[in-house]
Short mmCIF file of C-alpha atoms in Angstrom, two decimals:
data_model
loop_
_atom_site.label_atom_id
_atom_site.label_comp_id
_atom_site.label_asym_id
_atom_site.label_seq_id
_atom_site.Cartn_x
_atom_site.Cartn_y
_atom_site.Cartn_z
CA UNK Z 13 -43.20 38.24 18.61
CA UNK Z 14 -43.95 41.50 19.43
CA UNK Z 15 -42.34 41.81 22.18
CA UNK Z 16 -38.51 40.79 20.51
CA UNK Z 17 -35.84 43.26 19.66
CA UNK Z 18 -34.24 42.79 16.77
CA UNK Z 19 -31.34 41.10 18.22
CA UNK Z 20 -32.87 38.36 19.51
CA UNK Z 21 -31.78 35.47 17.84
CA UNK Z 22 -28.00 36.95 17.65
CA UNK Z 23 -26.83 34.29 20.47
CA UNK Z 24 -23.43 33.33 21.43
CA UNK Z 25 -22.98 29.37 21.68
CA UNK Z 26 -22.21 29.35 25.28
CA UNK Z 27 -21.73 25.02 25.09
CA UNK Z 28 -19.93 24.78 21.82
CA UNK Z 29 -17.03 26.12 19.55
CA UNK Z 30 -17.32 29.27 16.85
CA UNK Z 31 -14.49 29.90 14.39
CA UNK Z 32 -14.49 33.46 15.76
CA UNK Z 33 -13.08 31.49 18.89
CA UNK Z 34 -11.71 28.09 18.19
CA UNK Z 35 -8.13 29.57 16.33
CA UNK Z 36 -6.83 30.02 19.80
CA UNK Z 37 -3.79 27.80 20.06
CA UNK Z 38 -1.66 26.01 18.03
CA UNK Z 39 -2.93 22.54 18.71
CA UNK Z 40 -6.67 24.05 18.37
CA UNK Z 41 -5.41 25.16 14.99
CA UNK Z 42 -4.31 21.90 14.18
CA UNK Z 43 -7.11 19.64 15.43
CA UNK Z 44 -9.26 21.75 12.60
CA UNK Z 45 -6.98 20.30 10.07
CA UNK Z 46 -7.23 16.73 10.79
CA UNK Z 47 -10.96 16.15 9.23
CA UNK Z 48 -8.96 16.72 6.04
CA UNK Z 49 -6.89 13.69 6.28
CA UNK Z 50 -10.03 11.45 7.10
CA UNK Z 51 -14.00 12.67 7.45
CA UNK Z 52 -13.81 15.22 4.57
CA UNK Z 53 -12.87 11.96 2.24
CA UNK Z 54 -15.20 9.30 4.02
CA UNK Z 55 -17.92 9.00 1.45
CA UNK Z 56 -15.36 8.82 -1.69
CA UNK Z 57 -13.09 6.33 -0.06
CA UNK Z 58 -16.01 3.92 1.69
CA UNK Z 59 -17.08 2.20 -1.77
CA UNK Z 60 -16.40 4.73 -4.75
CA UNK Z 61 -12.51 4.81 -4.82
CA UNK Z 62 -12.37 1.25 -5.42
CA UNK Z 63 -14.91 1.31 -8.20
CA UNK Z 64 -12.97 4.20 -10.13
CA UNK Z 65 -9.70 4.04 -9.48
CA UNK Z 66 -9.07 -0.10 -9.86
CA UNK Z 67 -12.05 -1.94 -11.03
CA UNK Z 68 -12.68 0.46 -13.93
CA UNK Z 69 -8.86 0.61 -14.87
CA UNK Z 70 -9.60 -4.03 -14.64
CA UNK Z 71 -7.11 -4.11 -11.63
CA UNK Z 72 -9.85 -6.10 -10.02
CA UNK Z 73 -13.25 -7.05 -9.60
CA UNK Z 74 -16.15 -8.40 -7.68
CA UNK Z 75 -19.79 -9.01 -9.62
CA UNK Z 76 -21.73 -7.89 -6.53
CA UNK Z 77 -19.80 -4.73 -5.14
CA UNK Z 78 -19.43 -1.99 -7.32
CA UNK Z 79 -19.49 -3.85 -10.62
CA UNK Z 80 -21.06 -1.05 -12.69
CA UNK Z 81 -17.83 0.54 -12.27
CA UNK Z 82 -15.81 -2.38 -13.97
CA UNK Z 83 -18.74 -2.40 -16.40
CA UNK Z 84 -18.95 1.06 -17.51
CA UNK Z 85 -22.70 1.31 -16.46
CA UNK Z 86 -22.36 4.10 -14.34
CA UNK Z 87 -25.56 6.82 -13.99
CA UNK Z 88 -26.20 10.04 -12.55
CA UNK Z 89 -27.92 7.80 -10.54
CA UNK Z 90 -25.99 5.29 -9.12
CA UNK Z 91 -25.32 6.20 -5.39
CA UNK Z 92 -21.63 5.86 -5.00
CA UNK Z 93 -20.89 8.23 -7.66
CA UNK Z 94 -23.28 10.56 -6.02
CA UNK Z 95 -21.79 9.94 -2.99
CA UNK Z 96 -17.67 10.82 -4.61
CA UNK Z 97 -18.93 13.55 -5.57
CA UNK Z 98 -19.95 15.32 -2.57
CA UNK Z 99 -17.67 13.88 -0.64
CA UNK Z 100 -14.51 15.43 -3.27
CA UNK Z 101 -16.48 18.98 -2.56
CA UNK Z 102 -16.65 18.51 1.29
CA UNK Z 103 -12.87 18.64 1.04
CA UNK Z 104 -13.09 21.68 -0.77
CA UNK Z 105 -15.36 23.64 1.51
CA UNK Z 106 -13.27 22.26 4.35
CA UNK Z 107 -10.54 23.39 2.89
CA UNK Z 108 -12.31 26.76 1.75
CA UNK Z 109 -12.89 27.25 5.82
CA UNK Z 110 -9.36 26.75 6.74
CA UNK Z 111 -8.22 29.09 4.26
CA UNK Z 112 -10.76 32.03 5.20
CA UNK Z 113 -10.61 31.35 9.10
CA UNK Z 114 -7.40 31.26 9.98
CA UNK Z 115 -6.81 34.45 8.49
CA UNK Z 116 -9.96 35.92 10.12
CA UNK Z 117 -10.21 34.27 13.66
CA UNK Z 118 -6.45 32.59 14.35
CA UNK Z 119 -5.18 34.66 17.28
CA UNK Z 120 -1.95 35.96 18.45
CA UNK Z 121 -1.21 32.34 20.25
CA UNK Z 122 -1.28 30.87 17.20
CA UNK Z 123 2.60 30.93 15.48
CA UNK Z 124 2.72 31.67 12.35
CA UNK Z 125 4.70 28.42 11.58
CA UNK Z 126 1.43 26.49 12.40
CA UNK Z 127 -1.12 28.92 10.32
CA UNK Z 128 0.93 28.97 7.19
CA UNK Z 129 0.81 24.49 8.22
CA UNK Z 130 -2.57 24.71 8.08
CA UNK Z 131 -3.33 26.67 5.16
CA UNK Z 132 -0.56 25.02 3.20
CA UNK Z 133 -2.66 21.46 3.48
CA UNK Z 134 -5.80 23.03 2.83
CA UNK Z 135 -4.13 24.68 -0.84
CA UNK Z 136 -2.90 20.70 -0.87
CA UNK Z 137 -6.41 18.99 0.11
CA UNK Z 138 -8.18 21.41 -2.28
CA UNK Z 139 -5.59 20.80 -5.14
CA UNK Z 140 -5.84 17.13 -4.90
CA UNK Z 141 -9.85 17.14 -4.63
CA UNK Z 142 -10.25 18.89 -7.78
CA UNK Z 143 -7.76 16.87 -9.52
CA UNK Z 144 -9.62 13.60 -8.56
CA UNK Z 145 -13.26 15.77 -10.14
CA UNK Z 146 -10.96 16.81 -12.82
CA UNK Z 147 -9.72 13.20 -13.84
CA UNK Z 148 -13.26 12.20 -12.75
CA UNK Z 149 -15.43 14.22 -14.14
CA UNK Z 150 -13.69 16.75 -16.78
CA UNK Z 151 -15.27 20.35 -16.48
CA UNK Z 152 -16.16 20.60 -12.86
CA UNK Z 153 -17.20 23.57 -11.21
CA UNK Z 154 -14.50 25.70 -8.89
CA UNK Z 155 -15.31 27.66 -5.86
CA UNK Z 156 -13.02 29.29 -3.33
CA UNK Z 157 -15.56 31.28 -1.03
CA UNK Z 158 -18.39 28.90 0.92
CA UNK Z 159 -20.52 31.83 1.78
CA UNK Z 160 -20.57 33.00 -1.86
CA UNK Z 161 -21.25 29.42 -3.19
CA UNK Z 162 -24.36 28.81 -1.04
CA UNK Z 163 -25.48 32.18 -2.06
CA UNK Z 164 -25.25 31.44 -5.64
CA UNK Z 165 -25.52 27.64 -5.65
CA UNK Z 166 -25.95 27.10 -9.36
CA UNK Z 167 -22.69 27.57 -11.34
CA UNK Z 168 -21.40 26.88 -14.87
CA UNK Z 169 -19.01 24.35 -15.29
CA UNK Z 170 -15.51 25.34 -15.39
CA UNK Z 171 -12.77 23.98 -18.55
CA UNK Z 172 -10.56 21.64 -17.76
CA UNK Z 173 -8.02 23.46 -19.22
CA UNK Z 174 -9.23 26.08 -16.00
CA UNK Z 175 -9.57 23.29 -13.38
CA UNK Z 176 -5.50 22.48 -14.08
CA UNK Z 177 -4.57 26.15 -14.23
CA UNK Z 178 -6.57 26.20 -10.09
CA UNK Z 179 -4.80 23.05 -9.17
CA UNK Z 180 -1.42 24.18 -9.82
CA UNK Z 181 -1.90 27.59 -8.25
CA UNK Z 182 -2.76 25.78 -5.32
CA UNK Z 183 -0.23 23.32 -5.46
CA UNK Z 184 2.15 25.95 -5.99
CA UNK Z 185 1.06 27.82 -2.53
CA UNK Z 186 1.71 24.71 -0.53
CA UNK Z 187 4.60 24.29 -1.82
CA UNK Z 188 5.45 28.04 -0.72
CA UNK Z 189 3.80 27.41 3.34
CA UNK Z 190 4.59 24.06 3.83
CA UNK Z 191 7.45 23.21 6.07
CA UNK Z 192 10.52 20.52 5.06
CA UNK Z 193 10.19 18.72 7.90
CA UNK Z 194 6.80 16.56 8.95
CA UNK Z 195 4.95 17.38 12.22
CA UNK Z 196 3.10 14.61 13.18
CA UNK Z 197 2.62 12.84 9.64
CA UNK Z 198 1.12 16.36 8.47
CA UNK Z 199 2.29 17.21 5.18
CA UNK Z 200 5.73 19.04 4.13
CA UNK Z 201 6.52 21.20 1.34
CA UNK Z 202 8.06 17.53 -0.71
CA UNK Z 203 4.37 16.25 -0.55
CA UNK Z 204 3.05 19.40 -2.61
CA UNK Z 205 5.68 19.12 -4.96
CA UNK Z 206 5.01 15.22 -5.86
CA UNK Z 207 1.82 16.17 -6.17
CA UNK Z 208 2.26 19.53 -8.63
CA UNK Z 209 4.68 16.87 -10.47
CA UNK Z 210 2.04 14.70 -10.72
CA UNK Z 211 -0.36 17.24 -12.14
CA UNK Z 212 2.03 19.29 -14.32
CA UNK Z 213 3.05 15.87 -16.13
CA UNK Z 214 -0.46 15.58 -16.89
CA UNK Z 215 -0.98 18.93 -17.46
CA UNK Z 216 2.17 18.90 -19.95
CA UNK Z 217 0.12 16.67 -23.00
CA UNK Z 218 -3.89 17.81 -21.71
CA UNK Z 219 -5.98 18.02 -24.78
CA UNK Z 220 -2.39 18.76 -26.23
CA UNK Z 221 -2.83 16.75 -29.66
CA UNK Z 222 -0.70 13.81 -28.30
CA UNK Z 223 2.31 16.10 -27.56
CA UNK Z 224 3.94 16.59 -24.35
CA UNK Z 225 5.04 20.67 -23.55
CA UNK Z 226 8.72 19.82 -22.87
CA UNK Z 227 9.84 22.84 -20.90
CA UNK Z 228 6.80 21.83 -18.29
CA UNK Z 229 8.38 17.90 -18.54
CA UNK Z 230 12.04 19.71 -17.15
CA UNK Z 231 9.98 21.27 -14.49
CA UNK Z 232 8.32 17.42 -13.51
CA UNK Z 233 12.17 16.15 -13.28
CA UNK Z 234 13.40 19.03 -11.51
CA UNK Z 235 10.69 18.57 -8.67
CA UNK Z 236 11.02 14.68 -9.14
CA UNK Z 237 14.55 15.44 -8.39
CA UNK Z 238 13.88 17.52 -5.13
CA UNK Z 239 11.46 15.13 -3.20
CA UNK Z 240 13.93 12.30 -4.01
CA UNK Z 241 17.16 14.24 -3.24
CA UNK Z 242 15.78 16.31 -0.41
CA UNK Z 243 12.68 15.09 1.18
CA UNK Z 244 12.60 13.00 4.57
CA UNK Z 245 11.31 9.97 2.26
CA UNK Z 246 12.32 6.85 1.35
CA UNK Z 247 11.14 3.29 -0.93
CA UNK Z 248 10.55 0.83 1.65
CA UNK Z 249 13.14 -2.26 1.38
CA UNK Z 250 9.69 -5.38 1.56
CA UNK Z 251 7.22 -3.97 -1.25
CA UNK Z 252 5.00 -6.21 1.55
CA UNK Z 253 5.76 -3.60 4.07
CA UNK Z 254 3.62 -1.17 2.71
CA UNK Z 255 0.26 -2.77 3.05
CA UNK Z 256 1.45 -4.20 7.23
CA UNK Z 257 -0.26 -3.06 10.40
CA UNK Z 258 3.55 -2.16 11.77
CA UNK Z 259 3.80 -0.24 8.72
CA UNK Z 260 0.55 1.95 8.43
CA UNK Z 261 2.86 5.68 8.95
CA UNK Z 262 6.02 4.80 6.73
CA UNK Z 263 8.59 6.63 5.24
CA UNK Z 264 7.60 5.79 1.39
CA UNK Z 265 3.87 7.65 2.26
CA UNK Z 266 3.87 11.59 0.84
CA UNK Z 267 0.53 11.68 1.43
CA UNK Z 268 -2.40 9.67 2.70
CA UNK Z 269 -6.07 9.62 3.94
CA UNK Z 270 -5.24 8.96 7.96
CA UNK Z 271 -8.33 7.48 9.16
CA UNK Z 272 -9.51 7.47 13.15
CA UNK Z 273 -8.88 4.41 15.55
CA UNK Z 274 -11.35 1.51 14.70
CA UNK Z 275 -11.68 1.61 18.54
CA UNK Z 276 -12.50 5.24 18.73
CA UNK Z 277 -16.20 4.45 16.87
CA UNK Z 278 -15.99 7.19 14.75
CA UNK Z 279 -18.30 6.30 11.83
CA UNK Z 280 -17.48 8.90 8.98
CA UNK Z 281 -13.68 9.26 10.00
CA UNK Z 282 -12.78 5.40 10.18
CA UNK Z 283 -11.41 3.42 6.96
CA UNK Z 284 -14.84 1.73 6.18
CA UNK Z 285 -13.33 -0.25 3.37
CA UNK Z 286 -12.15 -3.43 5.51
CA UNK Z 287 -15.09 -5.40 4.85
CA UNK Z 288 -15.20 -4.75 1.17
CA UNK Z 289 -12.00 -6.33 1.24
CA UNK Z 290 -11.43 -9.41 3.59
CA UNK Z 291 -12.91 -12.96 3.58
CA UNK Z 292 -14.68 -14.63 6.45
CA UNK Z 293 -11.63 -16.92 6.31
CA UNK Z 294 -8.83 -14.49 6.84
CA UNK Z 295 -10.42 -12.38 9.88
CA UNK Z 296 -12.40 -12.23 12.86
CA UNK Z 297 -14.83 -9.05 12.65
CA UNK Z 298 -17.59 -9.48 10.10
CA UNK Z 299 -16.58 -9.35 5.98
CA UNK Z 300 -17.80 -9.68 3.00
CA UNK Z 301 -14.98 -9.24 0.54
CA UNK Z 302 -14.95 -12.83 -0.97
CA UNK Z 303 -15.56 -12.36 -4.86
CA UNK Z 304 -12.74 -10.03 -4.84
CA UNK Z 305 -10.18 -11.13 -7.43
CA UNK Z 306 -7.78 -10.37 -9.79
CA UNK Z 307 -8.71 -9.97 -13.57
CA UNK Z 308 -7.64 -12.16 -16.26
CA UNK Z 309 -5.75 -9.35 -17.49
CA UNK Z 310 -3.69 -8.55 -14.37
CA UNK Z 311 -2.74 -12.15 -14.05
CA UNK Z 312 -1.32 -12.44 -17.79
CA UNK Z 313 0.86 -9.12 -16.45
CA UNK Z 314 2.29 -11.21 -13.49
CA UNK Z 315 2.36 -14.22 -16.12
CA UNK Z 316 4.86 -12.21 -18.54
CA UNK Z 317 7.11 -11.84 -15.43
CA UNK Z 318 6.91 -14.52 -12.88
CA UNK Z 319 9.80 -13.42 -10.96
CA UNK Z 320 7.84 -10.03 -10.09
CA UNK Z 321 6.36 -12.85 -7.05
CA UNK Z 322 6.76 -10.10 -4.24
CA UNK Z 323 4.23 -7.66 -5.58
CA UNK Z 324 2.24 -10.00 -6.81
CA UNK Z 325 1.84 -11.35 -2.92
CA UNK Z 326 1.25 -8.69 -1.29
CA UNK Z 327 -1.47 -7.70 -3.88
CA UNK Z 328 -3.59 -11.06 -4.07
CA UNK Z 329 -3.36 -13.92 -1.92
CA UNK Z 330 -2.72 -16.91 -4.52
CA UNK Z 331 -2.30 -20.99 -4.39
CA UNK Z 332 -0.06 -21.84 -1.42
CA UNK Z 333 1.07 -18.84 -0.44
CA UNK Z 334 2.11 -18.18 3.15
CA UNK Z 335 1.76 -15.00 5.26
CA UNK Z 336 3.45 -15.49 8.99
CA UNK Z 337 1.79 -12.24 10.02
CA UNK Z 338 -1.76 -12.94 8.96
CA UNK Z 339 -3.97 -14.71 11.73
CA UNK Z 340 -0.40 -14.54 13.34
CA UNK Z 341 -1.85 -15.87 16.31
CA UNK Z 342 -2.52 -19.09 14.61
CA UNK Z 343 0.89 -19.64 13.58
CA UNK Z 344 0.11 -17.50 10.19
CA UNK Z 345 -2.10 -18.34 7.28
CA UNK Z 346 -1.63 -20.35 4.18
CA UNK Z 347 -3.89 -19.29 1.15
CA UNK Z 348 -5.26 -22.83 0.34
CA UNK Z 349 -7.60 -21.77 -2.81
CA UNK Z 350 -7.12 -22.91 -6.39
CA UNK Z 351 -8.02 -19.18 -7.17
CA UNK Z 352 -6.71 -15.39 -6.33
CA UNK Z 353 -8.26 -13.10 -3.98
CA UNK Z 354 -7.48 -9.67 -2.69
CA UNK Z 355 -4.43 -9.45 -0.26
CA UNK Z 356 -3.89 -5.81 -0.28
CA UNK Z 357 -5.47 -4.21 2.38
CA UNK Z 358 -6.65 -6.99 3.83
CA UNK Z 359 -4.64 -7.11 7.47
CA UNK Z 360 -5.96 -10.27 8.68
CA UNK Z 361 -7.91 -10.11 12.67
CA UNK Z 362 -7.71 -8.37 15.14
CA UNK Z 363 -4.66 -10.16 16.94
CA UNK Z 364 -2.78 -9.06 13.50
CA UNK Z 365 -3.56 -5.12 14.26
CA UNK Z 366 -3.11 -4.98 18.18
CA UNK Z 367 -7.19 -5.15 18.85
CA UNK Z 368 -7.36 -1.99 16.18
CA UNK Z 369 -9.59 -3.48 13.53
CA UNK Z 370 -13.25 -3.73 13.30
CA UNK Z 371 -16.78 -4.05 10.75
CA UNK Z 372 -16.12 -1.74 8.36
CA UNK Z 373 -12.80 -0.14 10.60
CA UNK Z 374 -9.32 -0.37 8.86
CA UNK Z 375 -6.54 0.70 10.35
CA UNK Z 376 -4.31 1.25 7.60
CA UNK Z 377 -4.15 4.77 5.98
CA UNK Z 378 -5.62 5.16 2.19
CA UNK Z 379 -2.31 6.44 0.01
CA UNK Z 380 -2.38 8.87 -1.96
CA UNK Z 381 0.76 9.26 -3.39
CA UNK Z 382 4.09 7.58 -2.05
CA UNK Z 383 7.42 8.06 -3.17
CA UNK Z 384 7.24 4.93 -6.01
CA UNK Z 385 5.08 7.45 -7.62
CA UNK Z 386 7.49 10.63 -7.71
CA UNK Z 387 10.08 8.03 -9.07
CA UNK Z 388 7.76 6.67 -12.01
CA UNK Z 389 6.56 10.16 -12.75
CA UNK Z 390 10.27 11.02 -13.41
CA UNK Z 391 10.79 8.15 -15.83
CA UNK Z 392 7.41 9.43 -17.25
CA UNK Z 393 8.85 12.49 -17.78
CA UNK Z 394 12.22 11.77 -19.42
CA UNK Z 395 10.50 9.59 -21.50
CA UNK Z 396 8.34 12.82 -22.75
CA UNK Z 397 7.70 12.37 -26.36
CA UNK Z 398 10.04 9.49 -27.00
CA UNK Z 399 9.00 6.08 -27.86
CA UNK Z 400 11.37 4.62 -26.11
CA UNK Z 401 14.71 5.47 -23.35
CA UNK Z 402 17.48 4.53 -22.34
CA UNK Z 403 18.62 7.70 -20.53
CA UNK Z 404 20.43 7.20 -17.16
CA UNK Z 405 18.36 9.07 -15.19
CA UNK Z 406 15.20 7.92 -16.79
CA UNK Z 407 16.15 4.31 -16.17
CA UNK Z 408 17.35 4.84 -12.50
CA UNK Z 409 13.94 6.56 -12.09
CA UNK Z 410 12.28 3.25 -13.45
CA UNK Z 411 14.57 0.65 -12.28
CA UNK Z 412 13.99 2.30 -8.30
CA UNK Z 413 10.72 -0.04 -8.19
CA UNK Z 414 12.09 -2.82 -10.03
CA UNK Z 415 15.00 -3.12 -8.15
CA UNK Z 416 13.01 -3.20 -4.50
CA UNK Z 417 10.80 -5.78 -6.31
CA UNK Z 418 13.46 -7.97 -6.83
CA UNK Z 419 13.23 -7.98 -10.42
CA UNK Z 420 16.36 -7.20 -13.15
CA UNK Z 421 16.94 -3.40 -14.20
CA UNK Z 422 15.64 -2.46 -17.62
CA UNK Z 423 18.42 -1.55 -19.80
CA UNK Z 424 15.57 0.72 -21.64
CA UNK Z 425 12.03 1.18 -21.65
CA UNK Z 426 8.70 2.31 -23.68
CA UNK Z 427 5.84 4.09 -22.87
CA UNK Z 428 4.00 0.26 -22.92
CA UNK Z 429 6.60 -0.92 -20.31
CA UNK Z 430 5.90 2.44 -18.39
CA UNK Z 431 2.05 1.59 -18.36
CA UNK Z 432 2.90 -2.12 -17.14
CA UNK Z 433 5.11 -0.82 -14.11
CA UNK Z 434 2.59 1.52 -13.01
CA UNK Z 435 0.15 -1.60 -13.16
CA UNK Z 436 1.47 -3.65 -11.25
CA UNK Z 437 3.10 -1.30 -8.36
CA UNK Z 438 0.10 0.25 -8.06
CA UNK Z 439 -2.98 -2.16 -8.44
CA UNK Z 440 -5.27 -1.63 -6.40
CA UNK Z 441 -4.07 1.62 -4.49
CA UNK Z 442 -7.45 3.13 -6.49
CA UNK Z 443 -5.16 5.06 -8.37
CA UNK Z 444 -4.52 3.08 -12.13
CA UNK Z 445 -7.41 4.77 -14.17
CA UNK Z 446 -6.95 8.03 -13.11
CA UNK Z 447 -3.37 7.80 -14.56
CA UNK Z 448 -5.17 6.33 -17.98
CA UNK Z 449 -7.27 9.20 -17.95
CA UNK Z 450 -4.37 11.55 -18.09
CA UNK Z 451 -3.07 9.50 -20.81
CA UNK Z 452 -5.96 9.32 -22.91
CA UNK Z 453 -5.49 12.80 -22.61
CA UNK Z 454 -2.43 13.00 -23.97
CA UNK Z 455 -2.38 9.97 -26.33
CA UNK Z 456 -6.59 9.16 -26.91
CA UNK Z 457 -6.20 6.72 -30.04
CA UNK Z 458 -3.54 4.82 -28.10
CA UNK Z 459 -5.33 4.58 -25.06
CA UNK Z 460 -8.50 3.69 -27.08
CA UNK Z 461 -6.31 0.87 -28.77
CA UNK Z 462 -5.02 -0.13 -25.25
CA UNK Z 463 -9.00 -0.39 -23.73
CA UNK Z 464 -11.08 -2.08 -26.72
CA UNK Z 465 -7.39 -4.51 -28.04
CA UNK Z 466 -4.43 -4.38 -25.35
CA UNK Z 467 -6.69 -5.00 -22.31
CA UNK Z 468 -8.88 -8.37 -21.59
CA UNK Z 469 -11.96 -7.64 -20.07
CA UNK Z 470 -15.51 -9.05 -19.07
CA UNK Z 471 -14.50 -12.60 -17.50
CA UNK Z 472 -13.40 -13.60 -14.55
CA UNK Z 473 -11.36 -16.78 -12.89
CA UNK Z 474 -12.82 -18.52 -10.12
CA UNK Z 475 -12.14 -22.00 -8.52
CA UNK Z 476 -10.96 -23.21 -11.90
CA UNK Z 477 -14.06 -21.95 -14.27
CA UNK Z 478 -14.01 -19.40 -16.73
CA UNK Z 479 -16.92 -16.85 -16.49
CA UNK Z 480 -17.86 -14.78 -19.58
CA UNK Z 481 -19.97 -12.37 -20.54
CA UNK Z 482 -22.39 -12.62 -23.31
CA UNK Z 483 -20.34 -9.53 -25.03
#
């Protein structure tokens, strides 16, 4: 020890990357980015997203995978939600490393085009984490510097009313470095602003006392307006499309979780949800997904509209139903069950994907937000304080998702019919409660009504029984 200058443990990796040295190129620059569409999210997607986004909002459920969700019996405890939550702050400190690196290390190789890329998602990635912890969790704490936070690792909570004012700043500087035009399925200024629409409409009636600010509601439509007018996206014509191997990068997707090659082996980036999702029946790498199923309550909303039959495909297999490009290799699959089980998600073997499925290795991206979204947050928004519409706009907004379902435009609509739209174009995409939780944020006796009266919960359908609970 003695004999040890002071510099001796001051070594230079000489087998391995530094940030001081990695920022050297533009691809270089743009491989750091990618662990934002995939690893950074890994432990929130795997089990938890499921469990909070669609059980708890009774998309769906399954008694023996993340049922305490459903049941409202979560803990501090319970591992999943441990797990969402560190998972929702890895893609903040990623995103806190882009954002201090690039400016610190990127060198004169690097374009400027491609650093203002990069820091644009991270603003993006770190926007949408804390608006999952926000929607999650309420007060949640905020950090921008990693160095700082490890220093001083115990933090008060930060208001809600904070955590929005963050997002949006964020939001706002992506929208200011992203480009118009995708590189590579990165993200482009139009995904930031669906996105900040998404979080100013919710921001517009926070804690509000059930009114909506309507000069923020103009600025919703206005950026509605942009990513629909001007932005390189597009509905899909099959609803069905969207949840297809051939599909996985479409044109509807503003953003998404982009998950590694089930080939490449890549446990922590890969889509680990597959086998959560699938039957033994339906595929050819090991699943367990079989007690999967539609609520009650979902299945009275497809009952009160029978025509809405291509949604409700592509979302559950049901009774007869026949997919040509499921176990394609077999001629296709007929659903020959006298119950409902998940369809979306599920791809089918590995024949159906090319050879790019495996245990626990999906192919298909995680959305989080497509364009059906930036439409319905429109209508949303021109609905504003109303109880009802039948604006032009408004109803072109809500009719977009409708119409590609097949189904007859609404001549007007209510904030009820709103809910039921979002429902059922979104079930389980893990996204329904967190849209109730901005609700019951604007409107909380309403919502309350909607949970303990409007909603039918605690029993299940299965192979022609009726399961209830005791309550």
């Amino acid at each position: 020890m003695s004999s040890c200058g002071d510099d001796f443990l001051e070594r230079t990796p000489s087998n391995s990357y530094t940030a001081e040295t990695f920022y050297s190129s533009d691809d270089a620059v743009l491989k750091a980015v990618e662990p934002l569409y995939n690893r950074a999210w890994f432990n929130f997607n795997r089990r938890a997203l499921i469990g909070m986004g669609s059980y708890r909002a009774n998309d769906a459920w399954n008694p023996y995978v993340s049922a305490e969700f459903a049941r409202f019996q979560l803990t501090g405890l319970t591992e999943d939600l441990g797990l969402a939550w560190s998972a929702l702050y890895v893609v903040v400190s990623m995103s806190n490393s882009i954002l201090s690196d690039i400016p610190a290390y990127a060198t004169d190789d690097v374009s400027q085009s491609v650093k203002d890329l990069a820091m644009g998602e991270a603003y993006l990635m770190r926007a949408t984490a804390y608006f999952y912890l926000l929607r999650g969790w309420g007060d949640v704490i905020l950090y921008e510097d990693n160095v700082d936070a490890s220093q001083v690792p115990v933090r008060p909570l930060n208001t809600e009313a904070s955590v929005l004012k963050f997002i949006i700043r964020d939001l706002e500087r992506a929208v200011a470095l992203l480009p118009e035009a995708s590189r590579d399925h990165h993200a482009t200024k139009y995904a930031a602003e669906g996105m900040l629409a998404k979080v100013l409409l919710a921001e517009s009636g926070w804690n509000k006392g059930g009114t909506r600010d309507e000069a923020t509601l103009r600025r919703v439509v206005s950026l509605c307006d942009d990513v629909i007018n001007n932005g390189p996206y597009r509905l899909l014509d099959n609803y069905e499309d969207l949840y297809k191997y051939a599909y996985n990068d479409n044109d509807e997707t503003l953003l998404a979780m982009r998950w590694a090659d089930p080939l490449s082996g890549e446990w922590g980036a890969m889509n680990a949800t597959y086998s959560d999702l699938a039957f033994p029946e339906i595929s050819d790498v090991n699943v367990w997904g079989g007690n999967l199923q539609p609520t009650p309550d979902m299945i009275d909303y497809y009952n009160e509209e029978v025509a809405d039959s291509f949604r409700l495909r592509a979302t559950f297999f049901t009774p007869g139903r026949y997919y040509s490009y499921v176990k394609s290799e077999d001629g296709g699959y007929t659903y020959n069950h006298n119950w409902m089980q998940c369809k979306k998600g599920v791809v089918g073997t590995k024949a159906d994907c090319n050879g790019h499925l495996a245990q626990m290795a999906s192919p298909m991206n995680t959305y989080i937000q497509r364009l059906a979204d930036v439409y319905l947050i429109k209508a949303e928004a021109l609905l504003g304080n109303n109880s009802s519409t039948s604006d032009p706009e408004a109803l072109k907004a809500f009719n977009a998702t409708r119409l590609r379902a097949k189904l007859p435009a609404k001549t007007s609509f209510t904030f009820d019919d709103l809910i039921r739209e979002r429902r059922i174009e979104f079930c389980l995409e893990y996204t329904n409660w967190f849209d109730m939780v901005t609700w019951y944020r604007w409107k909380p006796q309403y919502m309350l009504d909607f949970f303990n009266n409007k909603q039918h919960r605690g029993f299940e359908i299965r192979e022609g029984n009726v399961l209830m609970n005791k309550d």
